[in-house]
mmCIF file of C-alpha atoms in Angstrom:
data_model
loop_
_atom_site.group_PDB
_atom_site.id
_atom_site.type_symbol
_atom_site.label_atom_id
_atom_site.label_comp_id
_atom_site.label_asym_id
_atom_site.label_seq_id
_atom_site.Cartn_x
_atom_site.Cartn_y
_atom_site.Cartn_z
ATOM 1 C CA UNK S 1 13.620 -11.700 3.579
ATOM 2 C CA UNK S 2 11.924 -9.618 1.064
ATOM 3 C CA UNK S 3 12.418 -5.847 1.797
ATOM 4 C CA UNK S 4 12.085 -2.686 -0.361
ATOM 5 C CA UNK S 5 14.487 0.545 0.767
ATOM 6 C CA UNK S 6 14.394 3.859 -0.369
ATOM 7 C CA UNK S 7 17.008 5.868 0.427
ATOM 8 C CA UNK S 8 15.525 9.625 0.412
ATOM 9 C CA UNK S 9 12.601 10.965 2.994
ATOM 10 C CA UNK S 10 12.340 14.157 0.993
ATOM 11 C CA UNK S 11 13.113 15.071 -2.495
ATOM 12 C CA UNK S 12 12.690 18.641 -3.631
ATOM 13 C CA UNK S 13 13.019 19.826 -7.159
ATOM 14 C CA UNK S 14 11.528 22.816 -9.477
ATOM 15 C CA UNK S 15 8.802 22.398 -11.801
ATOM 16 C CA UNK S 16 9.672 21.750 -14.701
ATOM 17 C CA UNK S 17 12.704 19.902 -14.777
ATOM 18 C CA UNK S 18 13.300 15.698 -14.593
ATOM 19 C CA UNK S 19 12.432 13.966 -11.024
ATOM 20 C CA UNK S 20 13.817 10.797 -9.608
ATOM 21 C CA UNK S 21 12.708 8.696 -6.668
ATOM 22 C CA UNK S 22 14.632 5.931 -5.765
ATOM 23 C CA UNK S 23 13.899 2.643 -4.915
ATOM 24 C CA UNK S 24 16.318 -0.543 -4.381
ATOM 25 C CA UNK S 25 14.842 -4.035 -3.485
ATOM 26 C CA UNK S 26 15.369 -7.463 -2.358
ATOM 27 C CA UNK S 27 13.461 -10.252 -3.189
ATOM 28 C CA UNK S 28 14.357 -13.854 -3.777
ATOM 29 C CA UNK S 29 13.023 -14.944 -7.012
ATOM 30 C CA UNK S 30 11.737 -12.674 -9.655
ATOM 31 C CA UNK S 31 10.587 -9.638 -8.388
ATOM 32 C CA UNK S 32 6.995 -7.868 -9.099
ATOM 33 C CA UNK S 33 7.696 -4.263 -8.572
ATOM 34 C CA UNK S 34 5.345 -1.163 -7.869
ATOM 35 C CA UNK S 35 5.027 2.344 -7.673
ATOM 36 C CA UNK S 36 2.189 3.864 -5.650
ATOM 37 C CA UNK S 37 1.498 7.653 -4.789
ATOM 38 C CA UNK S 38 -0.277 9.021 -1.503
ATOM 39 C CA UNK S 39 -1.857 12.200 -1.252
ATOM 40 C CA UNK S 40 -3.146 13.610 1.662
ATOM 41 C CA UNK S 41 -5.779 12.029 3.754
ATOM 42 C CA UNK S 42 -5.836 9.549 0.789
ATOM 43 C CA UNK S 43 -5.467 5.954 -0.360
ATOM 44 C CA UNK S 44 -2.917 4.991 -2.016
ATOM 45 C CA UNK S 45 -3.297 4.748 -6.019
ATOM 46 C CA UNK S 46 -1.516 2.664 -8.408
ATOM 47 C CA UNK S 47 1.202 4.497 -10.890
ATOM 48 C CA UNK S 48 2.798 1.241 -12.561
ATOM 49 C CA UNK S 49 4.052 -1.758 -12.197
ATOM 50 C CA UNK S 50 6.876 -4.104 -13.597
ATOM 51 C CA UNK S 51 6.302 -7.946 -13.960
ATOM 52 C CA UNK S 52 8.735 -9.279 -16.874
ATOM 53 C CA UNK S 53 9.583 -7.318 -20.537
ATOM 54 C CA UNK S 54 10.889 -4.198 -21.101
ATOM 55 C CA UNK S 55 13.214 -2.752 -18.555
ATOM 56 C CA UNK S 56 11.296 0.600 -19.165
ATOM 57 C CA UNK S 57 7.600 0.775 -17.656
ATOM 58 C CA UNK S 58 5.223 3.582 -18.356
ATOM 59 C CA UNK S 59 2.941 4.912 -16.490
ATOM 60 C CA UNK S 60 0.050 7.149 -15.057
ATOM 61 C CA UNK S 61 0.676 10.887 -15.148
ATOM 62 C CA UNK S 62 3.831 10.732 -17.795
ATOM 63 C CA UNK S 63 5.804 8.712 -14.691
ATOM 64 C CA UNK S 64 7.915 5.974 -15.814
ATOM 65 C CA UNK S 65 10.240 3.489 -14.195
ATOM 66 C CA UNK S 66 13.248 1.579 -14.658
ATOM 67 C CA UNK S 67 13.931 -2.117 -13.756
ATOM 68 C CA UNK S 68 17.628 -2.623 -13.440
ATOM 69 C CA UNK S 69 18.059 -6.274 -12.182
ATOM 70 C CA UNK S 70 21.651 -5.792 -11.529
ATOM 71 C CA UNK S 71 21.609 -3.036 -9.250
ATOM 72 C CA UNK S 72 18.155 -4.102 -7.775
ATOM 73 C CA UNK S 73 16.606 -0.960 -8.885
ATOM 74 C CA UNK S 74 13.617 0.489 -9.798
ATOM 75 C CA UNK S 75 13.698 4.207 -10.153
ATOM 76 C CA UNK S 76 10.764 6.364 -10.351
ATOM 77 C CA UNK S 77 11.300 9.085 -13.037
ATOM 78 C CA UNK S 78 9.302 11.943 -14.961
ATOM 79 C CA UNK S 79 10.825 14.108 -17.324
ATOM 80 C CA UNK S 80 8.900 17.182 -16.344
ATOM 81 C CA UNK S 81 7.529 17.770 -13.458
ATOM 82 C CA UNK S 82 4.265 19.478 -12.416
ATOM 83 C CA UNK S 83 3.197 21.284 -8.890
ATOM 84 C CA UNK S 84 0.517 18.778 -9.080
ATOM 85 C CA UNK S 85 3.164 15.817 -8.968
ATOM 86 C CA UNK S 86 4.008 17.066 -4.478
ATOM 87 C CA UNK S 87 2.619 13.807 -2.849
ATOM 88 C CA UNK S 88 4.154 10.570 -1.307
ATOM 89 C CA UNK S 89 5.635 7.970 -3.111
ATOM 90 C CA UNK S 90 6.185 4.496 -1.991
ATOM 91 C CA UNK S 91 7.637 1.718 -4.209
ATOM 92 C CA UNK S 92 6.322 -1.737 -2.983
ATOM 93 C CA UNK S 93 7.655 -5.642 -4.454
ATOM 94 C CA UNK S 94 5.849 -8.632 -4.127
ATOM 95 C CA UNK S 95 7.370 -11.738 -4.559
ATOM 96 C CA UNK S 96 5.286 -13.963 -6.073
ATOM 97 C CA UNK S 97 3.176 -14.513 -3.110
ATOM 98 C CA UNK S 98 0.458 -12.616 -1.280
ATOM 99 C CA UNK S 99 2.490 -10.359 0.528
ATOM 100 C CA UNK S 100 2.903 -7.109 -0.765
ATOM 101 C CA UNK S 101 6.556 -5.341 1.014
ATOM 102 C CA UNK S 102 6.199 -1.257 0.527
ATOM 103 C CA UNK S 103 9.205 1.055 1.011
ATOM 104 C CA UNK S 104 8.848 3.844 4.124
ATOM 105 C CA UNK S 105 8.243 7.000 1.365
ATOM 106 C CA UNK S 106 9.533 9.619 -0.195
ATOM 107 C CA UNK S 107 8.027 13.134 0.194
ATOM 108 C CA UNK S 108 8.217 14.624 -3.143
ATOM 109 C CA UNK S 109 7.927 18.555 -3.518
ATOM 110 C CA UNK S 110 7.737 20.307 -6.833
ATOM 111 C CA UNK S 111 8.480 23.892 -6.525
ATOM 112 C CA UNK S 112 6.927 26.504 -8.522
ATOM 113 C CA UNK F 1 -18.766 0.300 -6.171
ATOM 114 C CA UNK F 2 -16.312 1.846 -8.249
ATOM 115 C CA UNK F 3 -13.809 1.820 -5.704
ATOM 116 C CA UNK F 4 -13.032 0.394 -2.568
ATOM 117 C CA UNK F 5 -14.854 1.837 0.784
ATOM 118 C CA UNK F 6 -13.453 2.045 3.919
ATOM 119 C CA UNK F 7 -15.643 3.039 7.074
ATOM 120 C CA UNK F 8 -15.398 5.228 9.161
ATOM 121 C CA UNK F 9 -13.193 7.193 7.936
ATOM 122 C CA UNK F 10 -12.330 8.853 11.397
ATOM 123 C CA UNK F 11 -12.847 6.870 14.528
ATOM 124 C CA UNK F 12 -11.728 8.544 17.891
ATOM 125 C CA UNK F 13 -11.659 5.612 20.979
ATOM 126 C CA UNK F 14 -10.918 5.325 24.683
ATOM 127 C CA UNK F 15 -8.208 3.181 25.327
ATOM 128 C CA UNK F 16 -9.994 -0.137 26.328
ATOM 129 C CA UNK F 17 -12.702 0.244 24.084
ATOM 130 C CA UNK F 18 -13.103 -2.280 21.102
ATOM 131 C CA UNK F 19 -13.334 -0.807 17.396
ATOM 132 C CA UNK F 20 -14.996 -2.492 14.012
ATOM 133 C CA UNK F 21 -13.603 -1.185 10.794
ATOM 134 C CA UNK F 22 -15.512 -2.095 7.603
ATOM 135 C CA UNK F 23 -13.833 -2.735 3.998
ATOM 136 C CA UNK F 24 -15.714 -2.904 0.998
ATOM 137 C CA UNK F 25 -13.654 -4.283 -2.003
ATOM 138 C CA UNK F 26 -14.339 -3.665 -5.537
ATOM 139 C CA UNK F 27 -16.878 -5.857 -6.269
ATOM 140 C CA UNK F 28 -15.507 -9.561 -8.439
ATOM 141 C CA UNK F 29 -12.732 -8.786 -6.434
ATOM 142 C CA UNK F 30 -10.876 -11.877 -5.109
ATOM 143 C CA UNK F 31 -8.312 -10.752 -2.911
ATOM 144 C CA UNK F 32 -8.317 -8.326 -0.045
ATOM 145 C CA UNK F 33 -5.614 -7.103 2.376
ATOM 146 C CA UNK F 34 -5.438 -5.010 5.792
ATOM 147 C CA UNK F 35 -2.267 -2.931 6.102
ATOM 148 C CA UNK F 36 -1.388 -0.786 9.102
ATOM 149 C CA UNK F 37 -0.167 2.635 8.078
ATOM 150 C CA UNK F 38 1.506 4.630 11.220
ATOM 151 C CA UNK F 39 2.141 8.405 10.697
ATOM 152 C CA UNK F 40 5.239 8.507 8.262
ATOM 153 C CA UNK F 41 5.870 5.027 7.315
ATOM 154 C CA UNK F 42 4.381 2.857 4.633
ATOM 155 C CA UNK F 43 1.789 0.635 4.889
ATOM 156 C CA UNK F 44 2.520 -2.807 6.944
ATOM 157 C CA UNK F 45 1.264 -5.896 6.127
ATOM 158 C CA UNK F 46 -1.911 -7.434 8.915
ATOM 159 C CA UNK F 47 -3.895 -9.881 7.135
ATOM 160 C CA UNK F 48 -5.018 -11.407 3.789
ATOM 161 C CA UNK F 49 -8.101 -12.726 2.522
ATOM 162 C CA UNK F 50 -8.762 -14.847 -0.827
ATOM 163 C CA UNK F 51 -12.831 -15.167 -1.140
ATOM 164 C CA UNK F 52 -13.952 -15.798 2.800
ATOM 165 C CA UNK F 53 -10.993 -17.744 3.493
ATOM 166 C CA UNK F 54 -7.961 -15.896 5.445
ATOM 167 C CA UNK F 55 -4.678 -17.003 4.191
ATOM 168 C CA UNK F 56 -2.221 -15.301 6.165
ATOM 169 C CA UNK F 57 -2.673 -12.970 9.132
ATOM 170 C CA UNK F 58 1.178 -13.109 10.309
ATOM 171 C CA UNK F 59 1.254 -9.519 10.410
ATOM 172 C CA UNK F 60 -1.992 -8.994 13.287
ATOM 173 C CA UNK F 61 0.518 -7.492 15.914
ATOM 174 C CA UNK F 62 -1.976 -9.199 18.936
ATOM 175 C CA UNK F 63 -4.425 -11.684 19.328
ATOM 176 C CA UNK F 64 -6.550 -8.215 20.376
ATOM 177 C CA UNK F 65 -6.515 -8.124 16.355
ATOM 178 C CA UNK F 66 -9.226 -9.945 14.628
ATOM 179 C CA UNK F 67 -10.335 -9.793 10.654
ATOM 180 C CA UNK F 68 -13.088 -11.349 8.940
ATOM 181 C CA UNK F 69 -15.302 -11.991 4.914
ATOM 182 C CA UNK F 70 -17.819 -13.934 5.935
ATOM 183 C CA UNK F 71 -19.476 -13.946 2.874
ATOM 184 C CA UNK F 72 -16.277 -13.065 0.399
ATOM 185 C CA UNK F 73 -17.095 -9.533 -0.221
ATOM 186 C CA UNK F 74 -17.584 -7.192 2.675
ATOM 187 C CA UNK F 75 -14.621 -7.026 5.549
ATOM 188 C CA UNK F 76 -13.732 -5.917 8.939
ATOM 189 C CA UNK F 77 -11.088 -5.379 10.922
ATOM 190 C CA UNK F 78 -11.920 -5.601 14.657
ATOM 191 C CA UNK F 79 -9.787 -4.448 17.721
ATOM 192 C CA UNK F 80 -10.166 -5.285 20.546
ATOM 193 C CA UNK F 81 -9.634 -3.245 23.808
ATOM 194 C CA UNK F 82 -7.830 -0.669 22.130
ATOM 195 C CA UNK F 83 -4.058 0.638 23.030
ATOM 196 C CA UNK F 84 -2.659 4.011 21.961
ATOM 197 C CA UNK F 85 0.079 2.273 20.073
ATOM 198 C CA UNK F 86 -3.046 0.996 17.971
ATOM 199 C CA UNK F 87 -3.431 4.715 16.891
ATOM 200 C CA UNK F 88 -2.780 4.853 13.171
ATOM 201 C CA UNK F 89 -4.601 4.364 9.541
ATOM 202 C CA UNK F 90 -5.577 1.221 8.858
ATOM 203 C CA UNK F 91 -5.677 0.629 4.872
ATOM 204 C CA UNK F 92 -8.009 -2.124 2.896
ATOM 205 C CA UNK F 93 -7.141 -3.022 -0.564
ATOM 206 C CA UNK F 94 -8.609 -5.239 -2.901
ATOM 207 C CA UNK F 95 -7.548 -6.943 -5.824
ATOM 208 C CA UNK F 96 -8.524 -8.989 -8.752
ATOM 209 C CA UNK F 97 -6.989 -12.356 -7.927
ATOM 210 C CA UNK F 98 -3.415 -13.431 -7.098
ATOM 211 C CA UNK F 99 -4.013 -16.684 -8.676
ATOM 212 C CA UNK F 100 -1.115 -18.406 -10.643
ATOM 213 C CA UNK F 101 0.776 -15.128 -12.563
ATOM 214 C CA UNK F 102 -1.735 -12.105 -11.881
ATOM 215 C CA UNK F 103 0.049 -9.823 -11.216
ATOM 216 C CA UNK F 104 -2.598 -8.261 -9.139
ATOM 217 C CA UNK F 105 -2.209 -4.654 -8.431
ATOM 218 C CA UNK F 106 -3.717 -3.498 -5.143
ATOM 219 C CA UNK F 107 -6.523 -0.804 -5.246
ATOM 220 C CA UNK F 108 -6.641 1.074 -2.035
ATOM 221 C CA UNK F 109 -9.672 2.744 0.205
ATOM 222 C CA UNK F 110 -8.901 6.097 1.737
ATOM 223 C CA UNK F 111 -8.094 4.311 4.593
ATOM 224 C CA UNK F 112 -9.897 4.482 8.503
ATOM 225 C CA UNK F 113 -8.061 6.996 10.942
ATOM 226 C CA UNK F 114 -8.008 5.422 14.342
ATOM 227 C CA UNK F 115 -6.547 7.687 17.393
ATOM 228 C CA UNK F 116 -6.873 5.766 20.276
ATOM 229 C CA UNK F 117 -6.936 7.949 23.718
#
């Protein structure tokens, strides 16, 4: 079954230095993988994707992403993060289908 | 539109009562999805459209659960006499197409708000 898990509710970390929000997956077949962000009383919007190529996607907002096929990764990272970045973030895989399998969320909180 | 529309955006009901939720997709978009969002979890798969035709509605938890696109463009999502478990936000996203190797990235409404009493 295709599922998407990641591992941390809540991630806290100051403004200003590098955030990561994991994601692990499993999918049979190649994988289409995606980050989305929530923010309050909102939709979800797209950040980026990864369909085939480089291992490193870039995205909205100076967020990027790493495919690791061997761990079954796909990491959400920024370098530097902003106040502005405190939202929820849910990776999602499709496999090559119509269904679209999104993680639970992970509560990111930038502190000033 | 520029974006996708979801109303209403709040929708109080009795339990027992039936509800209509209305989608409407970015228009030339082919695809469209329902997804059930409860408080703190992601978004759960209901039903899929492609044009007017509904490909897959495995995840409609009931047959009280009923989606429609008549005409390939507007949708709704109906429920019928309403349960409080049915209290959540129900999320309509559109897409381009999920033809052949699109890799079709959803595009979201703000989502309808349903507490059921």
């Amino acid at each position: 079954a295709q599922s998407v898990a990641q591992p941390e509710d809540q991630v806290n970390v100051a403004e200003g230095n590098p955030l990561t929000v994991k994601c692990t997956y499993s999918v049979s077949g190649n994988p289409y993988l995606f980050w989305y962000v929530q923010y309050p009383n909102r939709g979800l919007q797209f950040l980026l994707k990864y369909i085939t190529g480089d291992n490193l996607v870039k995205g909205s907002y100076g967020f990027e992403a790493e495919f690791n096929k061997s761990q079954t990764s796909f990491h959400l990272k920024k370098p530097s993060a902003l106040v502005s970045d405190s939202a929820l973030y849910f990776c999602a895989v499709r496999d090559g289908g119509n269904q679209f399998y999104f993680g639970t969320g992970t509560s990111l909180t930038v502190i000033p | 539109g520029a974006g996708v529309s979801q109303s209403p955006r709040y929708k109080v009901a009795k339990r027992g009562q039936d509800v209509a939720l209305r989608c409407d997709p970015i228009s030339g978009h082919v695809s469209l999805f329902w997804y059930q969002q409860a408080l703190g979890q992601g978004p759960e798969f209901l039903t899929y459209f492609q044009n007017e035709a509904q490909l897959d509605k495995s995840g409609l938890p009931s047959d009280r659960f009923f989606a429609e696109r008549p005409e390939g463009s507007v949708s709704t999502l109906k429920i019928q006499r309403t349960q409080q478990e049915d209290s959540a936000v129900y999320l309509c996203a559109s897409s381009l197409s999920l033809s052949g190797r699109d890799t079709g990235e959803l595009f979201f409404g703000e989502g309808s708000r349903l507490t059921v009493l």
